[in-house]
Short mmCIF file of C-alpha atoms in Angstrom, two decimals:
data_model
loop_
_atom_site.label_atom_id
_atom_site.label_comp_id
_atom_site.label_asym_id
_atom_site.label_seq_id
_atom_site.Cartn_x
_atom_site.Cartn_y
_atom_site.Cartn_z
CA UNK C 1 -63.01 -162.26 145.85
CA UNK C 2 -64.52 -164.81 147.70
CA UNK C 3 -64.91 -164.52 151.16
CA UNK C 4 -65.37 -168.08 152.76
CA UNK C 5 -62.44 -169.95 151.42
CA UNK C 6 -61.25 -170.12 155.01
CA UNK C 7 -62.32 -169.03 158.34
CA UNK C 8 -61.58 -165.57 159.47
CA UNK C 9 -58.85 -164.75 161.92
CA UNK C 10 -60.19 -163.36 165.26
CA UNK C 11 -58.11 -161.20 167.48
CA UNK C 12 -60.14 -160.20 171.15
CA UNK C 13 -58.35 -157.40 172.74
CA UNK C 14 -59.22 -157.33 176.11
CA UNK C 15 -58.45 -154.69 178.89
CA UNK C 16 -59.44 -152.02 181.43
CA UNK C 17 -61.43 -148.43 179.87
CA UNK C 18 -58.65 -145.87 178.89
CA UNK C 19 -55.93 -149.14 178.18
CA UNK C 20 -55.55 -147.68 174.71
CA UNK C 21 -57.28 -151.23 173.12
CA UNK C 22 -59.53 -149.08 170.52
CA UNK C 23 -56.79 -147.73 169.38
CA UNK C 24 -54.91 -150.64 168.83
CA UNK C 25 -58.00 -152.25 166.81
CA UNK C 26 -57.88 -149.34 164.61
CA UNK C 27 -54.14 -149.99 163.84
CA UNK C 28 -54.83 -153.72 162.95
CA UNK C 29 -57.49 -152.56 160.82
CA UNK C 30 -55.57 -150.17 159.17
CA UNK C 31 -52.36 -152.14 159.09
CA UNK C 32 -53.18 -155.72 158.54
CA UNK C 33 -54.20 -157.46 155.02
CA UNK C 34 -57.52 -157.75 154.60
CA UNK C 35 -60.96 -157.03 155.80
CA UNK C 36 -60.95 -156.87 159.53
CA UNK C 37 -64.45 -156.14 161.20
CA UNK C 38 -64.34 -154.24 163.95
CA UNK C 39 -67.05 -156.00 166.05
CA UNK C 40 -66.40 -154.69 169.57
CA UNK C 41 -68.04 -154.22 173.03
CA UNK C 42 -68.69 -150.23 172.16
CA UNK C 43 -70.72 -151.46 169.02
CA UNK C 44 -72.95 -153.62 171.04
CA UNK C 45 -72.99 -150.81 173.93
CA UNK C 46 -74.66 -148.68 171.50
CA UNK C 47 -77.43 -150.79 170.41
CA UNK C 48 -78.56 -151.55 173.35
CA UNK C 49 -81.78 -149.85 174.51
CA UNK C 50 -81.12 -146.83 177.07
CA UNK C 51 -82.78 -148.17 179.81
CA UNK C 52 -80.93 -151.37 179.80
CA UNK C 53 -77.31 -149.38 179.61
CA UNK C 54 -74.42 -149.83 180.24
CA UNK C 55 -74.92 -153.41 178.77
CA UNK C 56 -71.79 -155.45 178.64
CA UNK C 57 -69.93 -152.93 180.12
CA UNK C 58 -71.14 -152.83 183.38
CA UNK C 59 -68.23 -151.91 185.88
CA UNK C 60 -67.08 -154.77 188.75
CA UNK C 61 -68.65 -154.25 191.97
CA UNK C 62 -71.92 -156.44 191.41
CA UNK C 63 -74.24 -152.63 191.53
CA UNK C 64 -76.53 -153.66 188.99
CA UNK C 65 -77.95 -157.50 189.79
CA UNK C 66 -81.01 -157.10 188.00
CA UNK C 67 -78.96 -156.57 184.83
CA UNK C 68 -76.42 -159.32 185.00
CA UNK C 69 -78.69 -162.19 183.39
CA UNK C 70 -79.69 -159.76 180.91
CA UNK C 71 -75.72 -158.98 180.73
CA UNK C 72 -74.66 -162.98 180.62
CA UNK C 73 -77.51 -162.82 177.17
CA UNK C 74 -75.60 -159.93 175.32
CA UNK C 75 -72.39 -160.77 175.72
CA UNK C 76 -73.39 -164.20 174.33
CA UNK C 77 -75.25 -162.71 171.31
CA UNK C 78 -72.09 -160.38 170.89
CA UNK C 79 -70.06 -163.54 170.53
CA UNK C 80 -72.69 -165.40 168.09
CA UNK C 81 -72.13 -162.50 165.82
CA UNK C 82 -68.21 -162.56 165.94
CA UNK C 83 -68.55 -166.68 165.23
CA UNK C 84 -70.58 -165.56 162.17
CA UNK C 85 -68.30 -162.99 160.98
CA UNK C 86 -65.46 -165.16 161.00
CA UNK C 87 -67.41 -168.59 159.75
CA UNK C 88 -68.09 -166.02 156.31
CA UNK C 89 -64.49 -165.24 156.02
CA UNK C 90 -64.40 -162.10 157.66
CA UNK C 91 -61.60 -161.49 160.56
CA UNK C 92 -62.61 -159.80 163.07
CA UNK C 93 -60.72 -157.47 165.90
CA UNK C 94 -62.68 -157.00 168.97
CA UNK C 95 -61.97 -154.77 172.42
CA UNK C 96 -63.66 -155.75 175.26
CA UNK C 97 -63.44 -155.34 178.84
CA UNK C 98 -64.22 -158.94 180.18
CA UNK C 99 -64.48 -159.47 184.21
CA UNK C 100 -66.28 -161.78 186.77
CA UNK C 101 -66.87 -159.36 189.70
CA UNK C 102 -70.80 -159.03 189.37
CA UNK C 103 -72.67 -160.03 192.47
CA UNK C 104 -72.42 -163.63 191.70
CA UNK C 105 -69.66 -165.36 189.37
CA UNK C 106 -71.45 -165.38 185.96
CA UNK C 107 -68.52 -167.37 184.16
CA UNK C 108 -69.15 -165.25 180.71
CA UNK C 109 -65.13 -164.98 179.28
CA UNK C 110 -65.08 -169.10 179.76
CA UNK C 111 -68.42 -169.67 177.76
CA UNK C 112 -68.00 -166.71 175.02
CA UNK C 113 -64.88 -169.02 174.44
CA UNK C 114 -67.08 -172.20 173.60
CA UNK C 115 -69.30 -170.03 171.25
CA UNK C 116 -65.66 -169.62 169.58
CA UNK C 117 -64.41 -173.03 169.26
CA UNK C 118 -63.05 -174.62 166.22
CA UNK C 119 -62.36 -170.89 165.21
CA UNK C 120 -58.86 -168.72 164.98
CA UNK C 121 -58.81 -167.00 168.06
CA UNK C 122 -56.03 -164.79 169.37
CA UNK C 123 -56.14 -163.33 172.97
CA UNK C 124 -54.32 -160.29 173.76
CA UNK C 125 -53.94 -158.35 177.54
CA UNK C 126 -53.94 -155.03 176.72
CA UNK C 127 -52.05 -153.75 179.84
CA UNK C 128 -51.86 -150.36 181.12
CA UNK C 129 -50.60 -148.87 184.69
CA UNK C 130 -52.78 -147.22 187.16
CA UNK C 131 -51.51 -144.22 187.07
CA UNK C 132 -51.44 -143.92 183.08
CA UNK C 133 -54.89 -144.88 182.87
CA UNK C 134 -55.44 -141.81 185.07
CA UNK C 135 -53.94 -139.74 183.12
CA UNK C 136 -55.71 -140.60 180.47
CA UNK C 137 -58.93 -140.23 182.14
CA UNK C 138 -58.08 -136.79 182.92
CA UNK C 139 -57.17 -135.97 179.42
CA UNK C 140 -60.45 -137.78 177.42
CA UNK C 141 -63.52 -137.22 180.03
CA UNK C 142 -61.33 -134.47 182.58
CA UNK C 143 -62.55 -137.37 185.73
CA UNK C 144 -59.50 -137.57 188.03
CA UNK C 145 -58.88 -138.25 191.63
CA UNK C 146 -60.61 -137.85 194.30
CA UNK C 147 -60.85 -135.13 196.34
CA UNK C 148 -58.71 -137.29 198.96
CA UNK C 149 -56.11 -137.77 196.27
CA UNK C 150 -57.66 -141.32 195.61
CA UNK C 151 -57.76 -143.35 192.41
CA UNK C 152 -62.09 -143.72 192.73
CA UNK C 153 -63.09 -147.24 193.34
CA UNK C 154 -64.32 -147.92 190.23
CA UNK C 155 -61.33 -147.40 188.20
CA UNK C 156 -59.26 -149.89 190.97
CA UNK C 157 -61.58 -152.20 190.61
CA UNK C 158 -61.62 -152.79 186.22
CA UNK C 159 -58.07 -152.80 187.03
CA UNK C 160 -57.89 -155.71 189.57
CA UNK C 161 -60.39 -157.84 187.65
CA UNK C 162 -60.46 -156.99 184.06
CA UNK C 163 -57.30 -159.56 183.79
CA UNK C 164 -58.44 -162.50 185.61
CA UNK C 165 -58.03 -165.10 185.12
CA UNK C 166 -54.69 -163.97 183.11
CA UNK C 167 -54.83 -166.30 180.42
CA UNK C 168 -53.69 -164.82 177.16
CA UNK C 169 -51.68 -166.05 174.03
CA UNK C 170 -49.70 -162.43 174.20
CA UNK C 171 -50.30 -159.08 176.58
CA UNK C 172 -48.73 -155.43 175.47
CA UNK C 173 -48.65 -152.36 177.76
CA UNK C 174 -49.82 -149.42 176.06
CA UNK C 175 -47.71 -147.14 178.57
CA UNK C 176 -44.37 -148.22 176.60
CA UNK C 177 -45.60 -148.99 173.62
CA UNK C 178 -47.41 -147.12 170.50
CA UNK C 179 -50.69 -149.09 169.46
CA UNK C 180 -48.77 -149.56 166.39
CA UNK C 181 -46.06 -151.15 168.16
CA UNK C 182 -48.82 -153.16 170.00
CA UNK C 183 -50.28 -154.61 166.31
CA UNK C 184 -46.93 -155.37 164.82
CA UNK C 185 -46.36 -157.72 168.27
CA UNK C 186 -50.24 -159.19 167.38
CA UNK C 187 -49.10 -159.83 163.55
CA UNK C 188 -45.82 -161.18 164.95
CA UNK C 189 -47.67 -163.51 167.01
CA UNK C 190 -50.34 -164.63 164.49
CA UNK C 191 -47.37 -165.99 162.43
CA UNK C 192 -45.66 -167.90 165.22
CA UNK C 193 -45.90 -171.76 165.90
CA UNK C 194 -47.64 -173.27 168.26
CA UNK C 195 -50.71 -171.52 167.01
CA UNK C 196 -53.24 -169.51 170.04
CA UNK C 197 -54.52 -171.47 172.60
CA UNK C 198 -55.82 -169.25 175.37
CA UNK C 199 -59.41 -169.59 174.32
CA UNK C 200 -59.11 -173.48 174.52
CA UNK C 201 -57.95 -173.38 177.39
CA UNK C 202 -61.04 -171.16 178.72
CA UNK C 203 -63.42 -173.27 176.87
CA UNK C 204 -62.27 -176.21 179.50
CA UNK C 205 -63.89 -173.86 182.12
CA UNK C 206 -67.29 -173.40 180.22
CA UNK C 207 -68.30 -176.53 182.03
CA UNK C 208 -68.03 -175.43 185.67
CA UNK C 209 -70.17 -172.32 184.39
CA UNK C 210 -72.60 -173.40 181.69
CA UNK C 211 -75.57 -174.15 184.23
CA UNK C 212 -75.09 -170.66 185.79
CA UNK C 213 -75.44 -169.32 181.99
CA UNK C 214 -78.82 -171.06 181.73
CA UNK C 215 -80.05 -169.99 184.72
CA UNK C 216 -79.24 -166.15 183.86
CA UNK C 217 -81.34 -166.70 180.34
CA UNK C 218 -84.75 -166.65 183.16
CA UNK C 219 -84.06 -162.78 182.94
CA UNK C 220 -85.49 -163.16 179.08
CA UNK C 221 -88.50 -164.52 177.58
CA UNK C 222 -86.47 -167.55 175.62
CA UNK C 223 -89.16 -169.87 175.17
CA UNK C 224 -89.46 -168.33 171.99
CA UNK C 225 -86.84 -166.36 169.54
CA UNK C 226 -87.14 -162.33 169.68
CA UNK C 227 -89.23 -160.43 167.10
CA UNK C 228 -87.27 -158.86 164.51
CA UNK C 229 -88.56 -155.06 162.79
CA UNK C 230 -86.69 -154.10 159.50
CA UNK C 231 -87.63 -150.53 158.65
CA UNK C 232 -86.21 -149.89 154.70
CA UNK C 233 -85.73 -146.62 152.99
CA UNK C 234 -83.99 -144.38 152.31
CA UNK C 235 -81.63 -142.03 153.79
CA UNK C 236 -83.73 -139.37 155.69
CA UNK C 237 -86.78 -140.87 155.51
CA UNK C 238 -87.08 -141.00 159.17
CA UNK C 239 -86.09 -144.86 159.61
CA UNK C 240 -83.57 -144.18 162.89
CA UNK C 241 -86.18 -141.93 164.77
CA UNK C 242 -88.69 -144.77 164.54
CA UNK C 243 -86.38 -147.21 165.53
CA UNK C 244 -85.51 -145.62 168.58
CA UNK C 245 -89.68 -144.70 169.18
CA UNK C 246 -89.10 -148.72 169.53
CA UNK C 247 -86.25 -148.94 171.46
CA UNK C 248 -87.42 -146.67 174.19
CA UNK C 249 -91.29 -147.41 173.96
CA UNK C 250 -92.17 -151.65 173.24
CA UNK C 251 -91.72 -153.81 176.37
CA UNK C 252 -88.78 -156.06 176.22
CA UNK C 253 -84.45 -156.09 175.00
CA UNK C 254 -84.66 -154.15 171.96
CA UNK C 255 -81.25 -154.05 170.22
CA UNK C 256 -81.09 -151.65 167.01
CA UNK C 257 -78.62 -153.61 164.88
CA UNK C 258 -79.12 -151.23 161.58
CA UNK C 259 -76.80 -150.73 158.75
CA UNK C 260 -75.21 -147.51 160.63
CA UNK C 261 -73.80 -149.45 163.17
CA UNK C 262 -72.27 -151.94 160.70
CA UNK C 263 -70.76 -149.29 158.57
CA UNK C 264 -68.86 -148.54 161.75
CA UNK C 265 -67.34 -151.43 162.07
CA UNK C 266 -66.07 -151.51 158.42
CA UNK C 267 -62.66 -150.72 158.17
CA UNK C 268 -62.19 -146.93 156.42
CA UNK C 269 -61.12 -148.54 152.95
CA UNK C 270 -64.01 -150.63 152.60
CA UNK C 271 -66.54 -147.92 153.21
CA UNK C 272 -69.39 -147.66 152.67
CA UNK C 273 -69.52 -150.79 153.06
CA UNK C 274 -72.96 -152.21 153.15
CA UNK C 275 -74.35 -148.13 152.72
CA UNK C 276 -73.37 -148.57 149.37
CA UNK C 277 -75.55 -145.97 147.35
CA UNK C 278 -77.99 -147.30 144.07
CA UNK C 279 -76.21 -147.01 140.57
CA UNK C 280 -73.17 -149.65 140.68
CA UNK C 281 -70.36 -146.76 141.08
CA UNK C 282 -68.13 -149.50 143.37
CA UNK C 283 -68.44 -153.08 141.52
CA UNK C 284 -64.83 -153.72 143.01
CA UNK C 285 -66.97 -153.59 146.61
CA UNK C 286 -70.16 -155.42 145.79
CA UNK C 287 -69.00 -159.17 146.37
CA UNK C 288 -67.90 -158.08 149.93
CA UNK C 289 -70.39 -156.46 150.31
CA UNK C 290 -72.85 -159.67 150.05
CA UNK C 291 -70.63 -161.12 152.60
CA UNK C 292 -71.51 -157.97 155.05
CA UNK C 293 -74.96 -158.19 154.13
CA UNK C 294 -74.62 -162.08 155.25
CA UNK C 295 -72.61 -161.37 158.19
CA UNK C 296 -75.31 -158.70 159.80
CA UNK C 297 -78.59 -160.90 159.18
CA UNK C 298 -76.88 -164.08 160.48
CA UNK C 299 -75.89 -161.78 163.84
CA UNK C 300 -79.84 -160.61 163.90
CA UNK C 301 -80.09 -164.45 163.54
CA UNK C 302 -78.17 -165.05 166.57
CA UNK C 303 -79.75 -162.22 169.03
CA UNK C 304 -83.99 -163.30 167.93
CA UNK C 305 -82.49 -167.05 168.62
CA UNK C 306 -81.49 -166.17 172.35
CA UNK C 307 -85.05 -164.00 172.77
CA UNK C 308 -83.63 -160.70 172.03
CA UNK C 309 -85.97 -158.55 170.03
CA UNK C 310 -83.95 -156.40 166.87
CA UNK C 311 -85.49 -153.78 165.42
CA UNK C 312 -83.08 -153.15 162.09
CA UNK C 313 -82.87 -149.85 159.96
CA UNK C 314 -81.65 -150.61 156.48
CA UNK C 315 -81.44 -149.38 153.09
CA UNK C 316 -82.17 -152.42 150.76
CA UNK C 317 -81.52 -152.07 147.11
CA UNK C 318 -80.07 -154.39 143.96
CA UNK C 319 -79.15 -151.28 142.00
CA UNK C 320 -75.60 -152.64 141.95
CA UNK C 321 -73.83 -153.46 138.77
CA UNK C 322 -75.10 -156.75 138.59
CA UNK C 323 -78.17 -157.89 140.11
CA UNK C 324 -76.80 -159.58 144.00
CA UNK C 325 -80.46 -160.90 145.34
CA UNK C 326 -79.25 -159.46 148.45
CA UNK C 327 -82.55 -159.24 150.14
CA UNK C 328 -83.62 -162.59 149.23
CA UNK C 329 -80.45 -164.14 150.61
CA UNK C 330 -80.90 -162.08 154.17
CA UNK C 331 -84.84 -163.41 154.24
CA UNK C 332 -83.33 -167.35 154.24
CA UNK C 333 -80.89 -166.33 156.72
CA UNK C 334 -83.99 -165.18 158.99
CA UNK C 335 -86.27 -168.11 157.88
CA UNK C 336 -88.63 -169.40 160.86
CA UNK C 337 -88.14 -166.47 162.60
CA UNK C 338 -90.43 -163.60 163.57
CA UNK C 339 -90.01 -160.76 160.80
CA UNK C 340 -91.86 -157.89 160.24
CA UNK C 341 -90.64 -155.78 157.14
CA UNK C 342 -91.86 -151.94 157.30
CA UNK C 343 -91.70 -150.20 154.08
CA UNK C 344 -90.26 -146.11 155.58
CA UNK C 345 -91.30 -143.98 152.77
CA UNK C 346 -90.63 -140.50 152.37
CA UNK C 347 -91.23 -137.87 149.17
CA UNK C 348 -88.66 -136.78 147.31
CA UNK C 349 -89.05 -133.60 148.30
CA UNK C 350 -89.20 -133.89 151.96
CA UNK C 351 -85.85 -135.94 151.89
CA UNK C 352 -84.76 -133.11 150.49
CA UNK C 353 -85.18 -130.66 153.15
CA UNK C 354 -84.38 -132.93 155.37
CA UNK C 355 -81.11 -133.53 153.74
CA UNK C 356 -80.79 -129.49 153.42
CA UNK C 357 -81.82 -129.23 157.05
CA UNK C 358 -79.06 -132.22 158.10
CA UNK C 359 -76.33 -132.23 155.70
CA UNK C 360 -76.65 -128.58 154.43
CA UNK C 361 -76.70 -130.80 151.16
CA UNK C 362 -79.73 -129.79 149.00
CA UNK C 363 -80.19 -129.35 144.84
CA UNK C 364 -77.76 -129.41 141.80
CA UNK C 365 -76.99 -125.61 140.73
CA UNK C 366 -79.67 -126.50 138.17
CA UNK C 367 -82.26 -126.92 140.38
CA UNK C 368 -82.39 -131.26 139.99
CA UNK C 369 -82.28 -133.42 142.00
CA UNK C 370 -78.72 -135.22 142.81
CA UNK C 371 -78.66 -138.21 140.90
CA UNK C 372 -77.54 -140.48 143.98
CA UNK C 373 -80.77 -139.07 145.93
CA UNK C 374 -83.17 -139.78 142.62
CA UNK C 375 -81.56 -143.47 142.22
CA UNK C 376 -82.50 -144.36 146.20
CA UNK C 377 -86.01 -143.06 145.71
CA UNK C 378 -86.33 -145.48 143.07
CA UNK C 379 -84.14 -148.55 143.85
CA UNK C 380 -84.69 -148.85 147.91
CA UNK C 381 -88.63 -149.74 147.22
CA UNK C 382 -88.57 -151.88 143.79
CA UNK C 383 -89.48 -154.70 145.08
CA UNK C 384 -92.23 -153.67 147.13
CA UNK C 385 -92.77 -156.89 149.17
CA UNK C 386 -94.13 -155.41 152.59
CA UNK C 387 -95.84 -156.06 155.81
CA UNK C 388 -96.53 -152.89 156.72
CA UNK C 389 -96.11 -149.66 154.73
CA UNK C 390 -95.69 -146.19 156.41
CA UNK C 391 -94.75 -142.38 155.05
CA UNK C 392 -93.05 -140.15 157.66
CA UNK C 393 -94.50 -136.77 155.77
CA UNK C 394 -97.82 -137.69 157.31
CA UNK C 395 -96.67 -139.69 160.47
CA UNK C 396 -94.08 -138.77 163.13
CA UNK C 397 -91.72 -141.70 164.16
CA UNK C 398 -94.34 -142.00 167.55
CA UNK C 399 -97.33 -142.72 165.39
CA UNK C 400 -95.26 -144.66 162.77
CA UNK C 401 -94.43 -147.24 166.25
CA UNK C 402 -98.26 -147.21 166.96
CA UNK C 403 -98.84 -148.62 163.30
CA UNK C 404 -96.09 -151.47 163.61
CA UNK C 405 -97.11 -152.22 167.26
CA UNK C 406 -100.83 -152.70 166.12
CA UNK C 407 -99.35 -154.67 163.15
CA UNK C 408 -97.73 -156.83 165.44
CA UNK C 409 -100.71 -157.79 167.35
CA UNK C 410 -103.14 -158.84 164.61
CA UNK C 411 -103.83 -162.41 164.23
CA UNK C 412 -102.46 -162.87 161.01
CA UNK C 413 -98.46 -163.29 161.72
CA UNK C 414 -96.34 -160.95 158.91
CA UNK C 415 -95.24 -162.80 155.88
CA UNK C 416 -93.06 -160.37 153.55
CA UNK C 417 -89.80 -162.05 154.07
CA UNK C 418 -91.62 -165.53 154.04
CA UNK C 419 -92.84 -164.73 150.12
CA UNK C 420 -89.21 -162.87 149.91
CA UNK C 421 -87.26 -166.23 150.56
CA UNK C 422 -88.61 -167.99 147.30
CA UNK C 423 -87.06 -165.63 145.26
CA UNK C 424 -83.58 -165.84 143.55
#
């Protein structure tokens, strides 16, 4: 079940919010052979730090200047990660809303397309009508008209400039056809001769932009890569809360790239996915699983390399039915960049309540301990290779970030995943 025998097939769905392009990602994962990632600009929106929001989906109109370098920096990191994804095998569906009407041309669709070349790409207008999309709107978030019986400016604007420059190896309108409909005419096409071209012919236009790209990496400090956190435990031992602590407290771009993000993007038939639980129940998953493993430390590669700092919660365990070396393989992947590996621990028994509290999902009617719960106390921390160790019973997720900032500062630089690499 090898993953890398050729280079994954990448289709970028691009269109207007409310075009109906989620849904047709969700039909090409469910419909097409295959494990197709869903790596799209929603994923990214969500791990990007509140204050820096909306990210890459800032609406047209140039409001937000002092985000668009920052804005030029995720999208490229976004792309980074679908190159990895598809150099490991996996195909990848992404939808995006790419457009140039910030307060200055920032020429981002033309260079995402040279982070893609030499890859399969296949670009796909997902059209929709104004007055669809409106309904739509109405339906999902009830925002309409105005009170002038106006479309609002924003919504006329994604829709003049979301399809500029127009260059696309297919478009579908969602107003005529089902999202099915739409993925059989994206198979249809990914079996026709010539192959895609759109994104080669974008990549020409990189070159009238790619200064303007290095001038909006000044935003960032990118003199040297971003720091990267991994908090491992288990589930419930407090590992999100601190990560956001992080995200909303240490100066800088912190994106949270953690494991429940990446389980998202999994289609439904490969889940867990890389949340596979300790005692090697799914050995038909585990060599894909490696791959996904793979896939998210080379895009936590990608962001620390353009100066974005990643703080990563993660459950890390080689309970599996054969030993993987997982964790080793992610530390090379991060070699000669900044790591700092927190150990999240948590007793038994307040996992417990918090599971009870959570998931309403507490003891066996025997009064044990589930099994799956017993084998991630034991299996998340075997090899106990640490920076920084922490126990949220004692700490709150506040005090827990004081501990790793301080840790951070010390002279000595962290070396866990350094003495990590060296084994196999």
């Amino acid at each position: 079940m090898s993953q890398e025998d050729k280079l994954g097939q990448i289709v970028i769905l691009n269109g207007n919010p409310r075009a109906g392009k989620s849904s047709i990602a969700s039909a090409i994962q469910n419909m097409f052979e295959g494990v197709w990632m869903n790596v799209g600009g929603s994923q990214f929106k969500k791990m990007t730090p509140e204050h820096y929001q909306p990210g890459i989906s800032l609406r047209p109109g140039g409001e937000r200047p002092e985000l668009e370098p920052l804005i030029v920096i995720l999208y490229e990191a976004m792309y980074e990660a679908i190159a990895a994804h598809s150099r490991l095998g996996l195909n990848v569906v992404v939808d995006v809303w790419h457009h140039d009407a910030y307060s200055i041309p920032r020429g981002i669709l033309p260079s995402c397309a040279r982070i893609l070349s030499g890859l399969p790409v296949l670009f796909v207008g997902v059209r929709c009508p104004l007055e669809v999309v409106m309904q739509r709107r109405i339906a999902t978030w009830n925002s309409g008209y105005e009170e002038d019986g106006s479309v609002p400016k924003p919504v006329r604007l994604w829709q003049q400039a979301v399809h500029m420059p127009g260059i696309y190896d297919l478009e579908v309108d969602t107003s005529v056809l089902s999202s099915e409909e739409c993925a059989a005419l994206v198979r249809q096409r990914l079996e026709e001769e010539p192959p895609p071209s759109a994104f080669q012919r974008l990549e020409v236009q990189s070159r009238n932009f790619y200064s303007l790209q290095k001038r909006g990496k000044q935003m960032l400090q990118v003199d040297k890569p971003g720091q990267i956190i991994i908090l491992n435990g288990t589930p419930r031992s407090g590992k999100s809360s601190i990560a956001t602590v992080i995200q909303n407290t240490f100066e800088g771009v912190w994106m949270n790239m953690g494991v429940d993000r990446f389980m998202q993007m999994t289609p439904e038939r490969y889940r867990p996915g890389i949340g596979l639980r300790p005692g090697g129940e799914r050995p038909d998953l585990e060599p894909l699983i490696v791959t996904l493993y793979q896939a998210m430390y080379e895009a936590i590669a990608a962001h620390s390399r353009l100066g974005l700092n990643v703080v990563v919660d993660v459950g890390h365990h080689d309970a599996y039915s054969i030993s993987r070396g997982i964790l080793s393989s992610c530390a090379r992947i991060l070699s000669g960049l900044p790591v700092l590996f927190v150990a999240v621990r948590c007793p038994l028994e307040v996992v417990m309540q918090r599971r009870i509290a959570t998931w309403n999902s507490g003891y066996e009617e025997d009064g044990s301990v589930p099994k799956p719960v017993r084998l991630w106390q034991q299996a998340v921390h075997m090899l106990g290779i640490y920076d920084l160790e922490v126990d949220t019973s004692v700490l709150s997720s506040e005090e827990c970030a004081v501990l790793i900032r301080q840790c951070l500062e010390e002279e000595s630089p962290p070396s866990a995943f350094q003495s990590l690499e060296t084994m196999t």
